[in-house]
mmCIF file of C-alpha atoms in Angstrom:
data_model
loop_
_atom_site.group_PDB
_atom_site.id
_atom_site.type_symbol
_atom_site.label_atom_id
_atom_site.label_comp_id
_atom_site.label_asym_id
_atom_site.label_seq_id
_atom_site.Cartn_x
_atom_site.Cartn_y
_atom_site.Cartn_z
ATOM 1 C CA UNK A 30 0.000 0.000 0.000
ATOM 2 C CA UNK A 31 0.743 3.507 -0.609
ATOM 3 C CA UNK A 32 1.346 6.302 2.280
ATOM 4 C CA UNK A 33 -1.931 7.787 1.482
ATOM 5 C CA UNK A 34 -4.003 4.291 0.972
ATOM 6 C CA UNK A 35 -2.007 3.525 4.529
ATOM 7 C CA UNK A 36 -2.890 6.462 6.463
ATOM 8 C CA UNK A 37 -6.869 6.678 5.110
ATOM 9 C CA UNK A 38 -7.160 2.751 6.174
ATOM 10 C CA UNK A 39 -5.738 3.875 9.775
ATOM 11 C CA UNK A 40 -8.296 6.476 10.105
ATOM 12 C CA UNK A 41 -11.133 4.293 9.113
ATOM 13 C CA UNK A 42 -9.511 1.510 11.651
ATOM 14 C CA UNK A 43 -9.633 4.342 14.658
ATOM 15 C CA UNK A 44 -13.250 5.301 13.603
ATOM 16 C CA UNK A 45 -14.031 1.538 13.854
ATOM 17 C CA UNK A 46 -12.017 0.634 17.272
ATOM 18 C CA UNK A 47 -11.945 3.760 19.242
ATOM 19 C CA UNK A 48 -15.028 2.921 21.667
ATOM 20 C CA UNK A 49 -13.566 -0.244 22.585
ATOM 21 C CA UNK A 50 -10.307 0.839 23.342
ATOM 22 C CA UNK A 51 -10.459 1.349 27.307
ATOM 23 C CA UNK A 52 -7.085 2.450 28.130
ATOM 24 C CA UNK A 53 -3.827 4.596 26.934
ATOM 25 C CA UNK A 54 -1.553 1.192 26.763
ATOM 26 C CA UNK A 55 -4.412 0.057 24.532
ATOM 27 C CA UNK A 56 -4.513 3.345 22.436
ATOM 28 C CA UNK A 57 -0.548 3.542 21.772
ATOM 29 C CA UNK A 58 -1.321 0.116 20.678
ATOM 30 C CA UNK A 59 -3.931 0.230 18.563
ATOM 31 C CA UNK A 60 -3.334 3.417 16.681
ATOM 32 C CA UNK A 61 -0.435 5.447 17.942
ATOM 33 C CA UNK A 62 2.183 2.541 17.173
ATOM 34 C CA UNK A 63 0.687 1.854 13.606
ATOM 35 C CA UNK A 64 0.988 5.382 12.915
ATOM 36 C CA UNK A 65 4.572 5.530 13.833
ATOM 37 C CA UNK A 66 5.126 2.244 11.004
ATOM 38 C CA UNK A 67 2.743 4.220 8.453
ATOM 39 C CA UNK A 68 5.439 6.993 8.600
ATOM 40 C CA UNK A 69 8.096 4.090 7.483
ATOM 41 C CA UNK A 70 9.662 3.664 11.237
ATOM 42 C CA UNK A 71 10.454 0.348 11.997
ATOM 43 C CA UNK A 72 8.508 0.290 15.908
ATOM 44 C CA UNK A 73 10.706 -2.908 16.216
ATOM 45 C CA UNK A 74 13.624 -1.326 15.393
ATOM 46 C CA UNK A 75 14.830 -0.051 19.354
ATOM 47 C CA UNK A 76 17.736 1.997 17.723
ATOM 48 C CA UNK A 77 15.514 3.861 15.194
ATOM 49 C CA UNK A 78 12.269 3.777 17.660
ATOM 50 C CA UNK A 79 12.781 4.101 21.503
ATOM 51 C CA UNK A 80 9.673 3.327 23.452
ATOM 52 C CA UNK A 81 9.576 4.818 27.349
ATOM 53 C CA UNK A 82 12.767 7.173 26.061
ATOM 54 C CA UNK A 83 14.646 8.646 29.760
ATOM 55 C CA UNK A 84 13.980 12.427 29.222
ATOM 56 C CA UNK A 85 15.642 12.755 32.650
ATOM 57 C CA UNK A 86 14.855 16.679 34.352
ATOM 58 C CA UNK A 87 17.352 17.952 36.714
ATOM 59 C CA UNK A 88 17.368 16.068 39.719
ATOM 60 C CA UNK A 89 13.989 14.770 38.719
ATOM 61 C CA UNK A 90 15.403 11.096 37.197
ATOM 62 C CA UNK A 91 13.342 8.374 35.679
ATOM 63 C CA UNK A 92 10.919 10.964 33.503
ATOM 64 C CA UNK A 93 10.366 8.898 30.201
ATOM 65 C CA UNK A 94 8.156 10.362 27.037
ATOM 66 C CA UNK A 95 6.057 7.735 25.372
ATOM 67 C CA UNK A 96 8.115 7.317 21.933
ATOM 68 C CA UNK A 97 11.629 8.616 20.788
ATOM 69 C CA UNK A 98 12.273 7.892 17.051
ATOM 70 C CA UNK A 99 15.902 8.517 16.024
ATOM 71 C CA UNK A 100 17.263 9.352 12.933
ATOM 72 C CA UNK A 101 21.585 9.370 12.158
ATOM 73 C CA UNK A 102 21.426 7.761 15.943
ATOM 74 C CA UNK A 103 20.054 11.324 17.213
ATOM 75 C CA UNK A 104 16.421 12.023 18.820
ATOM 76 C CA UNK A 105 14.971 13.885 16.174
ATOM 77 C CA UNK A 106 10.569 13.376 16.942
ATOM 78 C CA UNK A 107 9.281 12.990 20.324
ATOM 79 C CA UNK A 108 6.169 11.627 20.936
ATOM 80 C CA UNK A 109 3.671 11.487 23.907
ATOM 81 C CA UNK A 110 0.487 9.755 23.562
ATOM 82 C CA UNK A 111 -2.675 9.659 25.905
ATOM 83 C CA UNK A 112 -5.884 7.753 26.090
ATOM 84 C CA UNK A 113 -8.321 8.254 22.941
ATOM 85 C CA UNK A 114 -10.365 10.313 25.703
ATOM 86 C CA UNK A 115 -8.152 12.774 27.258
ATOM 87 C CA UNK A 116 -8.432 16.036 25.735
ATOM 88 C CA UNK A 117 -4.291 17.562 25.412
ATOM 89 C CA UNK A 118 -4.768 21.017 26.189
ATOM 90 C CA UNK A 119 -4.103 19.925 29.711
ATOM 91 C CA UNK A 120 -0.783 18.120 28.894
ATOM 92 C CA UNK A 121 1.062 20.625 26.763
ATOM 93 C CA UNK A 122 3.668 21.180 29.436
ATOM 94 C CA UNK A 123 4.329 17.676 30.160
ATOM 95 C CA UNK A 124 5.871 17.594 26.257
ATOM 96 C CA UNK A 125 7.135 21.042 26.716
ATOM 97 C CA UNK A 126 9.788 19.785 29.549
ATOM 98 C CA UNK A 127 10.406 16.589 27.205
ATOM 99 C CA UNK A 128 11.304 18.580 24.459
ATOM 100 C CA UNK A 129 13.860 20.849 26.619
ATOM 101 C CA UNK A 130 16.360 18.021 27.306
ATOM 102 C CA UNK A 131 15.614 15.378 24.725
ATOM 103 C CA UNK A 132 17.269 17.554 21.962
ATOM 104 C CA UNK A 133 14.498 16.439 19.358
ATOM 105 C CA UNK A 134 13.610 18.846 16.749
ATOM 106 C CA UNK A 135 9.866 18.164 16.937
ATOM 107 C CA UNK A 136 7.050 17.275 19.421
ATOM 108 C CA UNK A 137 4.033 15.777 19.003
ATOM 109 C CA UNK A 138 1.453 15.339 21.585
ATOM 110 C CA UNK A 139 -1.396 12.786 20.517
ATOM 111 C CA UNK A 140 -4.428 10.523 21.961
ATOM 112 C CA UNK A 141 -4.490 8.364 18.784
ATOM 113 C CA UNK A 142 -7.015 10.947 17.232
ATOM 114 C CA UNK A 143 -5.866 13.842 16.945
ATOM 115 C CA UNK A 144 -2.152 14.962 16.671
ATOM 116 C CA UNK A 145 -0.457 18.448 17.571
ATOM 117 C CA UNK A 146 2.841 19.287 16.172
ATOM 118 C CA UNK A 147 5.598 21.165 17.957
ATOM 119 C CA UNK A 148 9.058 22.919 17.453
ATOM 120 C CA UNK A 149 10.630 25.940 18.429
ATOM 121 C CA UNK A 150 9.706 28.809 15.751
ATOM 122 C CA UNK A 151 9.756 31.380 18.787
ATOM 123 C CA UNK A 152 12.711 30.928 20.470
ATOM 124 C CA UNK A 153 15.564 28.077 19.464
ATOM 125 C CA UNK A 154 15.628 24.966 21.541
ATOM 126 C CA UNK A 155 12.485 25.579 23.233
ATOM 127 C CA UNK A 156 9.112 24.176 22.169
ATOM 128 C CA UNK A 157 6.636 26.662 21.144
ATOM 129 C CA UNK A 158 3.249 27.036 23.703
ATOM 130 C CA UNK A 159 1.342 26.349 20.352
ATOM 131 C CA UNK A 160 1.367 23.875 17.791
ATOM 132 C CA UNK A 161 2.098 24.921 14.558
ATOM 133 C CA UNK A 162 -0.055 22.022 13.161
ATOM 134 C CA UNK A 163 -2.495 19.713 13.914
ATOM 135 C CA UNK A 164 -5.259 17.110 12.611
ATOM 136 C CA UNK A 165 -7.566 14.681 13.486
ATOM 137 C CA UNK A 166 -6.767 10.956 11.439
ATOM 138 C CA UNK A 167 -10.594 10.067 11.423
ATOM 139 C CA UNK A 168 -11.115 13.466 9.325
ATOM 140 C CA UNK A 169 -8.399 13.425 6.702
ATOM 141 C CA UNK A 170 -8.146 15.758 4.286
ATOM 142 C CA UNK A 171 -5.865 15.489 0.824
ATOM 143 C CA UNK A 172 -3.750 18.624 2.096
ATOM 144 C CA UNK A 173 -3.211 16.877 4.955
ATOM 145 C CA UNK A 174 -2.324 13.878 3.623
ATOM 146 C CA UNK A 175 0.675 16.117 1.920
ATOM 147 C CA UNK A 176 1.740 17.734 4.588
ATOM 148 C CA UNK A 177 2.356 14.305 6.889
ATOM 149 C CA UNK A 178 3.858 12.850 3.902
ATOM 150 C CA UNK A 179 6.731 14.899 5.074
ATOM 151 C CA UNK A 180 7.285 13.382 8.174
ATOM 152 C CA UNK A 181 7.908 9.762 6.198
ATOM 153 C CA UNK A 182 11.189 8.294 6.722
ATOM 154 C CA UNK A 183 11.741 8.117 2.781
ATOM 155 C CA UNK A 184 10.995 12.077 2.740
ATOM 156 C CA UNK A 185 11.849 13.638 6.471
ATOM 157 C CA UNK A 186 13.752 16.479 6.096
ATOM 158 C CA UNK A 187 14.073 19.160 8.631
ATOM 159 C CA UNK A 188 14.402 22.111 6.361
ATOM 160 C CA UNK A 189 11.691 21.557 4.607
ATOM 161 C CA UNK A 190 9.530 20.979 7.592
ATOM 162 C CA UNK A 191 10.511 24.361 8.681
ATOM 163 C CA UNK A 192 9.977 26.004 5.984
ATOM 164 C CA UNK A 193 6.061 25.478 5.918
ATOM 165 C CA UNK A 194 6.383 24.949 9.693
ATOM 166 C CA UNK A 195 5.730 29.025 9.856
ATOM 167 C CA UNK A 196 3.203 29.092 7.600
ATOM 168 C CA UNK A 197 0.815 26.022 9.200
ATOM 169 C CA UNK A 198 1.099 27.950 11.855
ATOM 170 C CA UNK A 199 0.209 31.218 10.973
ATOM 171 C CA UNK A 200 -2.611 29.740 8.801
ATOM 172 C CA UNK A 201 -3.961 28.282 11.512
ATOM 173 C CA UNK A 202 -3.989 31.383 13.752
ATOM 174 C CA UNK A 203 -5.643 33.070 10.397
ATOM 175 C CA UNK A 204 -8.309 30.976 10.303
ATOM 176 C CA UNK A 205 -8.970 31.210 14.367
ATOM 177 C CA UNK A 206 -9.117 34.967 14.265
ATOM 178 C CA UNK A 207 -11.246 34.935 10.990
ATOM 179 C CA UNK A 208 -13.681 32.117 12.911
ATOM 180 C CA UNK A 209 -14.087 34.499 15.787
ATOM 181 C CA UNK A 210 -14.479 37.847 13.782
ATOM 182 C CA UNK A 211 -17.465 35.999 11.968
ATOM 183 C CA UNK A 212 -18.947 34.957 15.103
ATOM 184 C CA UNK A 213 -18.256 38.233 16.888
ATOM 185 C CA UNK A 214 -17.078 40.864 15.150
ATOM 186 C CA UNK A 215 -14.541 43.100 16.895
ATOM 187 C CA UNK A 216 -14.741 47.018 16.543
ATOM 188 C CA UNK A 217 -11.857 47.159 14.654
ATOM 189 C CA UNK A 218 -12.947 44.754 12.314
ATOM 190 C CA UNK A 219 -16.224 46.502 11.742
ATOM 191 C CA UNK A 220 -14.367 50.020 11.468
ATOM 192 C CA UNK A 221 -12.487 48.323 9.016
ATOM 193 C CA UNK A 222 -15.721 48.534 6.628
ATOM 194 C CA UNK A 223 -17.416 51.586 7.694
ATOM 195 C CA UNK A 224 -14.418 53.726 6.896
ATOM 196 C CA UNK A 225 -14.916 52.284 3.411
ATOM 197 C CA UNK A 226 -18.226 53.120 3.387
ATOM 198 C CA UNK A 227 -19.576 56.321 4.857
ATOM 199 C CA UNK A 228 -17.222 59.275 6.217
ATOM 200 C CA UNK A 229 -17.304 61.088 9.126
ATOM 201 C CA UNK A 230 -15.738 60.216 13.041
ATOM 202 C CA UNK A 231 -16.518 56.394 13.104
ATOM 203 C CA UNK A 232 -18.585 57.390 16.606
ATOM 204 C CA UNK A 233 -20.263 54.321 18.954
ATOM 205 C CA UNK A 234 -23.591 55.418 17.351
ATOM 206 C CA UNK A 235 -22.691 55.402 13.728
ATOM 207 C CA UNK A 236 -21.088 52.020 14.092
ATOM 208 C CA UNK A 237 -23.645 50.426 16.498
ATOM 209 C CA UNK A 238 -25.992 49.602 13.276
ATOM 210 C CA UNK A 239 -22.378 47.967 11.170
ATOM 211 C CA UNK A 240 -22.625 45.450 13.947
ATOM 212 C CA UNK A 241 -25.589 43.238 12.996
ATOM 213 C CA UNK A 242 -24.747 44.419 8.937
ATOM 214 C CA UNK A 243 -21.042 43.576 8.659
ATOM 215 C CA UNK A 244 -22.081 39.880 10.245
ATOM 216 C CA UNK A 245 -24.960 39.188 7.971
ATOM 217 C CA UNK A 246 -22.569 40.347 5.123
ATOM 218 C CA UNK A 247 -20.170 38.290 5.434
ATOM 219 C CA UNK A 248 -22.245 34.879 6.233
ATOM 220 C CA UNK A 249 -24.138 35.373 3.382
ATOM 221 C CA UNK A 250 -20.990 35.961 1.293
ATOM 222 C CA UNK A 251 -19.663 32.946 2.496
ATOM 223 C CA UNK A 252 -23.259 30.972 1.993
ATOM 224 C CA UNK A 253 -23.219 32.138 -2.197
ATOM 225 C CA UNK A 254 -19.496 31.247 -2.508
ATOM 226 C CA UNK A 255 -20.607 27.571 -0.963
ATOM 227 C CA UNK A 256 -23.894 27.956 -3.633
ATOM 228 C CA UNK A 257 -22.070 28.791 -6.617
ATOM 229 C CA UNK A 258 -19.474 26.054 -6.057
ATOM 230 C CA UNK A 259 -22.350 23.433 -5.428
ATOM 231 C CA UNK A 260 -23.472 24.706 -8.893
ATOM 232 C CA UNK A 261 -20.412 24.204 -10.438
ATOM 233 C CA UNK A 262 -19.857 20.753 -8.658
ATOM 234 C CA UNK A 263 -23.245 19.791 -10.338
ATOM 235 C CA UNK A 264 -22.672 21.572 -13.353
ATOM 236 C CA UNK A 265 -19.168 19.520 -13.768
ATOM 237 C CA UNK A 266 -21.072 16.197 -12.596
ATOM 238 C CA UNK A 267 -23.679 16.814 -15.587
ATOM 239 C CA UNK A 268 -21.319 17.507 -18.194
ATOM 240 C CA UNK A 269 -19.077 14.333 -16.979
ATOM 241 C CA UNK A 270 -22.337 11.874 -16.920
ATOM 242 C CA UNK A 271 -23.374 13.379 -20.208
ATOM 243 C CA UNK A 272 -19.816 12.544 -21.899
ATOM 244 C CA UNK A 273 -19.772 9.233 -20.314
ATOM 245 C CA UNK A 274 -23.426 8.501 -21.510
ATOM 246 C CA UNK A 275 -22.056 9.225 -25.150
ATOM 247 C CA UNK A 276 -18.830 7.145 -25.277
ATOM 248 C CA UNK A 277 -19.431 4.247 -22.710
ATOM 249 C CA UNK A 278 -21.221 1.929 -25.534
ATOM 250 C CA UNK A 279 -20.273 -1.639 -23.704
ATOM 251 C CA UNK A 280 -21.781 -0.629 -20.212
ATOM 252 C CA UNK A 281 -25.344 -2.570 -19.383
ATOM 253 C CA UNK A 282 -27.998 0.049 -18.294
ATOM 254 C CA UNK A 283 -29.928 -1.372 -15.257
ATOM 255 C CA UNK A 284 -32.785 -0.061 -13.842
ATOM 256 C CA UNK A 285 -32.316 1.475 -10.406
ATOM 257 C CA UNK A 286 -33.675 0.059 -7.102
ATOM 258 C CA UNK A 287 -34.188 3.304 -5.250
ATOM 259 C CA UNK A 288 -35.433 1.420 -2.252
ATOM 260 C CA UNK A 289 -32.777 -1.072 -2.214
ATOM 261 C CA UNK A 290 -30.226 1.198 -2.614
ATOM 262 C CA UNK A 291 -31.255 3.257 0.266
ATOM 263 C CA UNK A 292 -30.391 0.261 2.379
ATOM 264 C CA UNK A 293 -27.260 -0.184 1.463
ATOM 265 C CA UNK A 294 -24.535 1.301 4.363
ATOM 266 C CA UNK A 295 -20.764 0.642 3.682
ATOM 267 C CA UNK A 296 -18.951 -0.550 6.479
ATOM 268 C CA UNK A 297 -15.484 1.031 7.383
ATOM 269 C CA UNK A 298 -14.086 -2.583 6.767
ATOM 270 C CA UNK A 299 -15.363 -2.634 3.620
ATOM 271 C CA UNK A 300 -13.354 0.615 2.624
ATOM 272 C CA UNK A 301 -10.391 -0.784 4.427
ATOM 273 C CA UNK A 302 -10.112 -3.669 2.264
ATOM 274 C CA UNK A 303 -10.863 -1.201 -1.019
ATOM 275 C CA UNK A 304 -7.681 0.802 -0.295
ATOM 276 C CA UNK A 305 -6.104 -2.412 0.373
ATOM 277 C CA UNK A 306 -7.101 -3.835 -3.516
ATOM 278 C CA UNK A 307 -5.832 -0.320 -4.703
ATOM 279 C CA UNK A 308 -2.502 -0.093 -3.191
ATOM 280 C CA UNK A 309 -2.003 -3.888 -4.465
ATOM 281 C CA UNK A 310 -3.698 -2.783 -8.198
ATOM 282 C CA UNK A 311 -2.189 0.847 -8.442
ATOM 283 C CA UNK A 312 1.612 -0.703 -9.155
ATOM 284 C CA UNK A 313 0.124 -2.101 -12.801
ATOM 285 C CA UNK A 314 -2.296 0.414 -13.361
ATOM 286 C CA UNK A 315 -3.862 3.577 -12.184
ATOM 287 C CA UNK A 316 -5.538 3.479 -9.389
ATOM 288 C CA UNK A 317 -8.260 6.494 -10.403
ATOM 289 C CA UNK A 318 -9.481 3.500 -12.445
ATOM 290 C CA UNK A 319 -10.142 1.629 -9.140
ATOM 291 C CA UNK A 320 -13.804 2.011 -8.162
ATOM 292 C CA UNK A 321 -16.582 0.243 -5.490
ATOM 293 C CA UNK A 322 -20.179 -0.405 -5.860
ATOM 294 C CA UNK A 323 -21.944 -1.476 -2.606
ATOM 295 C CA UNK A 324 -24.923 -3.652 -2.778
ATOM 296 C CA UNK A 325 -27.115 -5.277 -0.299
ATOM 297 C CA UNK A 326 -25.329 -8.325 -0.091
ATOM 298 C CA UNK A 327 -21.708 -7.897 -1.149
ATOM 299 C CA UNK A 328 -18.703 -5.056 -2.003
ATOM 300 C CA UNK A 329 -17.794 -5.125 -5.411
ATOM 301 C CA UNK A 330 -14.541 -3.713 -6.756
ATOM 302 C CA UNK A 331 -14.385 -2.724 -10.635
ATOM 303 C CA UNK A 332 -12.116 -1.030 -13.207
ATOM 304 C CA UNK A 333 -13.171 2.207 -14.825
ATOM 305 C CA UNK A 334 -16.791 1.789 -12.341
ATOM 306 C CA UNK A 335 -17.936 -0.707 -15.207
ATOM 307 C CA UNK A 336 -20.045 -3.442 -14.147
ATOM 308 C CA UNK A 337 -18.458 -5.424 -17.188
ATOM 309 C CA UNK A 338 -15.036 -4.700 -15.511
ATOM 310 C CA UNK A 339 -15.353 -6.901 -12.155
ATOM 311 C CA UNK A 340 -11.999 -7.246 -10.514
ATOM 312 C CA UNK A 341 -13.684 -9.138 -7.149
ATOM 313 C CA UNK A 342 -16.507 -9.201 -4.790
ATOM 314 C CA UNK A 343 -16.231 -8.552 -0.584
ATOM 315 C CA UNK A 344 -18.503 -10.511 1.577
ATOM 316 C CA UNK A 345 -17.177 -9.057 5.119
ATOM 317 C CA UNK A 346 -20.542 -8.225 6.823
ATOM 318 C CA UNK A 347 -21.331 -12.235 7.978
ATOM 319 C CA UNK A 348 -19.458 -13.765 10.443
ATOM 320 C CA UNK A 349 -17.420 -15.441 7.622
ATOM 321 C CA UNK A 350 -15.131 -12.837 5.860
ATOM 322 C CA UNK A 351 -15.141 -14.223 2.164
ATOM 323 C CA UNK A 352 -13.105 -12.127 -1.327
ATOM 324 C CA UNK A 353 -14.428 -13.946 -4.618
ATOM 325 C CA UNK A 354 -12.213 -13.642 -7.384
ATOM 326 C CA UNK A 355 -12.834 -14.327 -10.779
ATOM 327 C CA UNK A 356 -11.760 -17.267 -13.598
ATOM 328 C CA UNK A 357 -11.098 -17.359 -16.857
ATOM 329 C CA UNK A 358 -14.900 -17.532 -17.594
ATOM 330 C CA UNK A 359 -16.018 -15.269 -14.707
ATOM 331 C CA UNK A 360 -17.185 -17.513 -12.506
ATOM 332 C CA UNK A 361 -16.876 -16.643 -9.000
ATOM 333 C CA UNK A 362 -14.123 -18.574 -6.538
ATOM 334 C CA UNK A 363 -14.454 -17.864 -3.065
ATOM 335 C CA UNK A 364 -11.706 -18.042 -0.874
ATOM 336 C CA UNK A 365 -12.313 -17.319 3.241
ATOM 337 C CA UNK A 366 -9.911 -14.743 4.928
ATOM 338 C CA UNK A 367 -9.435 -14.454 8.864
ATOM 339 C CA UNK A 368 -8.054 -10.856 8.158
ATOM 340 C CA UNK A 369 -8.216 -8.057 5.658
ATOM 341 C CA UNK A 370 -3.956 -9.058 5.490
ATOM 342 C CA UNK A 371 -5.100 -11.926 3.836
ATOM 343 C CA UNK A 372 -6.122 -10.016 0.704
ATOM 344 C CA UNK A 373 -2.432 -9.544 -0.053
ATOM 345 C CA UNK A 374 -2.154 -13.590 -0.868
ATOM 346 C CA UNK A 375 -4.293 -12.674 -3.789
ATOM 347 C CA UNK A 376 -2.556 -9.818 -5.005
ATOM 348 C CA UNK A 377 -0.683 -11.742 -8.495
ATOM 349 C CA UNK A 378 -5.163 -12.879 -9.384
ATOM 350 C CA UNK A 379 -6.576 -9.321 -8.774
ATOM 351 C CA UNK A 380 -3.757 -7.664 -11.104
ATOM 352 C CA UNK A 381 -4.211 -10.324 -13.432
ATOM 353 C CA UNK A 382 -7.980 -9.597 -13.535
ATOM 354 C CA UNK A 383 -7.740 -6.088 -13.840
ATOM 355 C CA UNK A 384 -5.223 -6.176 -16.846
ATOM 356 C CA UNK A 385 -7.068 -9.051 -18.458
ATOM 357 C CA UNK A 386 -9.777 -5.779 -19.436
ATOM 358 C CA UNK A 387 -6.982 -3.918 -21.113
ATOM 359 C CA UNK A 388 -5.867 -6.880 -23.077
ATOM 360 C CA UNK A 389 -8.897 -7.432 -24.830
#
């Protein structure tokens, strides 16, 4: 698999698992130790990742942070992980004293969900009070996906960390003040406008009425930017179904079952094991090509979303976990997995399936 087809399949896995996880052992387990090997760290490597690393303070001995990972045998990324639960405002310091005499270049304090990123834009060798970054894994977006992507063994670099380091950070303060200007807007803020708009001394009285208006304004400019790019979403969609309705010519039309579509809910193990076929499909072809169609009573995986173009079928919601692959004639063989892992001992049929289509 792919860092991106990794990561996604560890968010949906947290999503899945988080309400039965019942205690911080259980949540470095469970998701902050596969995070650390979706970066490329070898967790069973103790010279590249250090669990229970000394960070001894002063006369205070025996203080230990959660995770050390080395790099060129120094501490370059501390980590320090609570329960899926705890909220981390209230342990900030905690990392803050790590950070002072481990000599890593970056901090990050984590329950398993979200993650905070530290270093020391303010003042050299001393963690910042903020983070310059943070996100949540069970919400991850594509930017985000780019910006961890630099944290990956194959990729870390320091400088170039840094370099955006300043500007995640001043983004994020950006979009706090903006959040809280919409929500409340300041009197300078609201000055801001009425100087543009009337003249005069900008008294209490002749701003009281900007209040209310410079609020309304801007919500509703923000609700016809959302509108207009819905209608060009839609407008895109149309033109894209109307081109594919003109050159698809081998793709049966089926009547729609509204009612038994609207029953159909995929599972997050279902879209585990569809990154899992991509990663193992996208090293022989492009994996844009890979599509899913749920259905009431399996997960199918297709090339180019053809229903002529089956690469397998996923029957995970039963208490047996089945993929069925396809023969020469298209005839289904099932084959029962104990794990989603066990979709990787198919890998050599599913490419051969999918490049079968381009053959012919």
């Amino acid at each position: 698999m792919d860092f991106q087809d990794v990561i996604k399949a560890l968010g949906d896995k947290v999503s899945r698992m988080q309400e039965s996880i019942q205690t911080e052992e259980a949540t470095k387990m469970a998701f902050v130790m596969p995070f650390i090997s979706a970066l490329g760290y070898d967790i069973f490597n103790p010279m590249e990742v250090v669990p229970e690393f000394i960070a001894d303070l002063g006369i205070k001995k025996g203080e230990k942070v959660d995770y050390c990972i080395f790099m060129e045998g120094k501490p370059t990324i501390i980590i320090e992980c609570k329960h899926w639960k705890e909220k981390l405002d209230v342990h900030n310091s905690q990392l803050h004293r790590y950070f002072h005499v481990t000599t890593s270049k970056f901090g990050i304090l984590t329950n398993g969900i979200i993650y905070r990123f530290y270093t020391d834009l303010v003042e050299p060798n001393k963690m910042d009070d903020k983070p310059f970054w943070e996100f949540n894994i069970t919400d991850l977006q594509e930017q985000t996906i780019f910006e961890l992507k630099k944290y990956h063994k194959t990729t870390f670099s320091v400088e170039n960390i840094l370099s955006s380091a300043t500007e995640l950070k001043y983004a994020k303060e950006i979009k706090k003040i903006m959040l809280e200007e919409l929500a409340n807007p300041s009197e300078a803020f609201v000055k801001h406008f009425a100087r543009q708009i009337i003249s005069g001394q900008m008294t209490a009285k002749v701003l009281e009425p900007f209040n209310s208006l410079v609020k309304r304004a801007l919500n509703q400019l923000i609700s016809d930017m959302i509108s207009d790019r819905l209608k060009n979403a839609l407008a895109s969609e149309e033109d894209r179904s109307s081109i594919q309705a003109r050159v698809v010519e081998d793709t049966t039309v089926q009547p729609v079952n509204v009612e038994a579509a609207s029953k159909v809910v995929t599972i997050e193990l279902e879209k585990e094991a569809f990154y899992i076929v991509r990663s193992i499909l996208r090293t022989k072809i492009d994996a844009n090509r890979v599509t899913h169609r749920d259905t009431q009573s399996y997960f199918g995986i297709l090339l180019d979303d053809n229903n002529r173009k089956p690469i397998c079928r996923l029957y995970l919601e039963g208490n047996k976990k089945i993929i069925s692959l396809l023969d020469d004639a298209k005839k289904e063989m099932r084959h029962e997995i104990q794990t989603l892992d066990d979709i990787y001992a198919h890998a050599e049929h599913l490419i051969n399936t999918a490049l079968s289509y381009d053959n012919k």
